[in-house]
Amino acid sequence: MKTWLTYGLFSKRLTTKFPFKAAEELPVWTTMPVSTGAGEAICPANAIQDTSVDMGMCISCGYCSPAFEPDGNARTSIVHSTEKAFRKSFHIYLFDAGSCGSCNLEVKALVNPYYDMSRLGISFCATPKHADALIVVGVLAEGMGEPLRRAVEALPSPRLVFAVGACAISGGIIGKSISGVVETDVIVPGCPPNPFTILDALQRSRGGKH
Amino acid sequence: MMVGEDVITGVFDSGGRGYEVSYGFGIPSWKKVADHAIEGREDFKACVGKYDDKAEGADVLNFTYGPSTGGLTESIKFNIYTYGERILSLRPEPSYKDRKLQVSGSGLEMANLRIERYCGPLSPFYSGMLAAAVESVMGADQDNDLRLARVIMNEISRISDHIHVIAKLAEGASQNVAYNLLFALREKLLRLIARRFGHRYFFGINGFGGLVRSANFKGISSEVRAIVDEFRQIWIRLENSRIFIDRIQGTATLKRAWMVGPAARASGTHIDARMESSFLRYDDLDLHVSISSGADTLARTLVRVDEISESARIIERAESMIREVPVAGRTTKSEVNGEISVRAETPGGDSLMRVTLAKGIIEKIYIRPSSLQNLAVFAYAIRENLLTDFTFGYEGLGIHISELGGVL
C-alpha cells in the first residue's frame, strides 16, 4: 500500500488556474441570469425588473428560465473599495450571521485542492483580531447582531467587509440583510455564490491580478 | 414491540395547554399530553433542546466557546465546565443564529424555497419531505419515477455529508493528506450535482408532483461509484492510521434509546427511517442498514463509511429502475386542507416534519431535525472526555446548526 505521501503525490493534479485562466466548471445557476426574450419570467425573490436582474436579491432558484438563462460568468461580485496592502498576504475570517450552512461550505471550499486559495496568499484565521477581511454569510439573525458588531470592531485597519450570498446582501427570501449593522466593501451575490465567484471577489478586492 | 416505541421523538408545544407528543420511530402519530411530568424526561429534553448541564465544585472552571470562532463552521455557543483537562459538563446554545424561518402563511412555492434554505446542505431531504406532505394531502399518488429521483438526490446528498464529516475528523487529527483528498472528493461530488441538477445544493429542483427542471440521471450511478471507490482507497489508509483511530476510538461514547441516525446505529440500534417511511419507500431497493456496537465516534464513523457504499448501491439500483421523471409547474394552485406528518432519514438521522395546510397555504409547520437529537448526544457523550476530544465528539455527529433554528 502506498504511503500518504506517495498516494497524495501521485493523485491527479486538481488545482484550478483561476483567476489567471477561465473557471473550468461553473455551476450555472449561481451566475447572472440574462433575458432571452422567451416569455414572462417568474421571480419569487422579486429580483427581476423588466429585463434587468438585481443579483443582490437573486436566490439562484432558476424559476426565471427560459425567460432568463444564466450567463456562465463567474464575475458577479461588486467591489466598492479595494485595499492593496493585502496583495501579498490576505487573512480572512468567516462570520456566520444566520446562514443555511451552504454559503459557509462554499467559502470553506476555497481551501480544498481544487481552489487552494493559499497559492494566492489567502488564508483563514481564527479570530477577527488577526483578520484583514470579514466574510459575512447569512441573514442577520437577532442573536448575531451584537457578535457581528464586535467582530467588526475587532478588525484591525486597513480592513474589508464582504457580504457573501443573497441573504447577507439583501436578506433574500429569509430575513434581514446585514446592512443595518455594518457597511460592506464587497458584495458577492449568489445563493450560495460558487467558490470561483468568491475567489474572484477576494482577488479583485486587493487589486490583484485576475 | 418496535425499537423505541415509547420514546418521545417529537414535541409540539400547544401553547400552555400541554404538548402534543410523537412517540416511536414508525409512521408518526401524535398524542395530547397534559402531564408536565414528561418535561423531566431526557428524550423530551432532547426534542426541545434542554440539557442538565451544571457542574459545580472547587476548581471547576466554566468558560464559553463561540458563538463565532475559527474552529466552528456555523455559529453556536458552548458553555463548558471543566476540571483540569476533563469536561464535566457542557451546555450548547444554538439560538444565536436562529433565523426564525417564516414558512407558515406562505404559499406552496415560497414555502418550498424557504424550506430548501432551512438547511442548505440537506435541502433535498427537507424540500422532499414538504413536497411529499403536500402531495399526500392533495391525495395524489406518488409517481414511482419521482420517488426514485428523490431517492437518488437524497443518497447523493448523504454521501456528500458523510464524506464531509469524515474529512472534518481527519482535519481534527491533522491527517492533512486525507483531509485534503476527502474535501476534494466532496468538491467532485458537488460538481457532479451541479452538472446534472443545475445547482450544487439541489436548490430549485424539488417541486410538487415532479421536479421543477429536468435532471440528467443517465449514467449518474457510475460517476457516483467512481467517487465512492476513490473514497474507499482513502479510507483504507485512514483506518490504518493509529493517529487517526486513537483520536476517535472511545471518544464521546453514548447509548440511549432516543438517539437517531448513525449515532443510534453505532450503538447497535436497528433504526432507519428509510425502512419505515411511507412517503419515500425503499422497499424495492433492498436497503441494508449498517450497524456497529462501540457507540463512540469510531463506531459512528464506521457506520457512515458503510452507508457511503450502501448509498452508491441504492443509486445504481434506482437508476436502473427510473424511466421518465415528471416535470412540475413552477406554480401550484391548490385549495386543499389537511394535516400530515412525514419522516426522512437525513445523514444525521431521523427528522420529523408536521405540516398543516389550509386552503393551499401552509398554516402551521413543525420540524424536529436530527441535529437536535445529535446535539443532545454530544452534550451528554462529551462528559468525562478531555478538551482535546471536543472536535472529534462534535464533528463525528455531523450536526448542522441551521437545522436547530425555529420554523414559524
XYZ file of N, CA and C in Angstrom, chain A residues 7 10 14 24 28 46 60 68 88 93 97 111 124 136 176 189 193 203:
54
model
N 0.756 8.492 -2.125
C -0.631 8.497 -2.612
C -1.040 9.920 -3.002
N 0.948 11.135 -6.153
C 0.557 10.513 -7.423
C -0.926 10.741 -7.765
N -5.294 18.712 -9.337
C -6.676 19.167 -9.378
C -6.806 20.679 -9.430
N -12.965 26.366 -14.765
C -13.175 25.129 -15.532
C -14.637 24.700 -15.544
N -24.011 26.587 -13.194
C -24.645 27.675 -13.949
C -25.582 28.535 -13.115
N -38.379 38.620 -6.385
C -38.560 39.973 -6.943
C -37.240 40.616 -7.367
N -30.893 32.318 -7.033
C -30.359 31.232 -7.867
C -31.299 30.030 -7.961
N -35.197 33.873 -18.703
C -33.826 34.290 -18.374
C -32.972 33.022 -18.276
N -0.100 40.702 -1.023
C 0.783 39.541 -0.845
C 0.244 38.563 0.188
N -11.652 36.049 7.805
C -12.378 35.404 8.900
C -13.827 35.215 8.463
N -23.689 34.931 10.219
C -24.671 35.778 10.913
C -26.041 35.115 10.974
N -10.326 26.218 0.484
C -9.066 25.572 0.894
C -8.901 24.186 0.283
N -7.362 31.431 6.018
C -8.323 31.704 7.092
C -7.571 31.996 8.378
N -18.880 37.853 5.702
C -20.139 37.630 6.426
C -21.113 36.865 5.541
N -33.509 39.636 7.294
C -32.884 40.962 7.126
C -31.454 40.825 6.638
N -22.798 38.108 -4.872
C -24.139 37.537 -4.997
C -24.128 36.021 -5.262
N -23.132 31.755 -3.520
C -22.174 32.023 -4.592
C -21.214 30.847 -4.719
N -9.816 38.271 -4.822
C -8.664 38.706 -5.602
C -8.832 40.167 -6.052
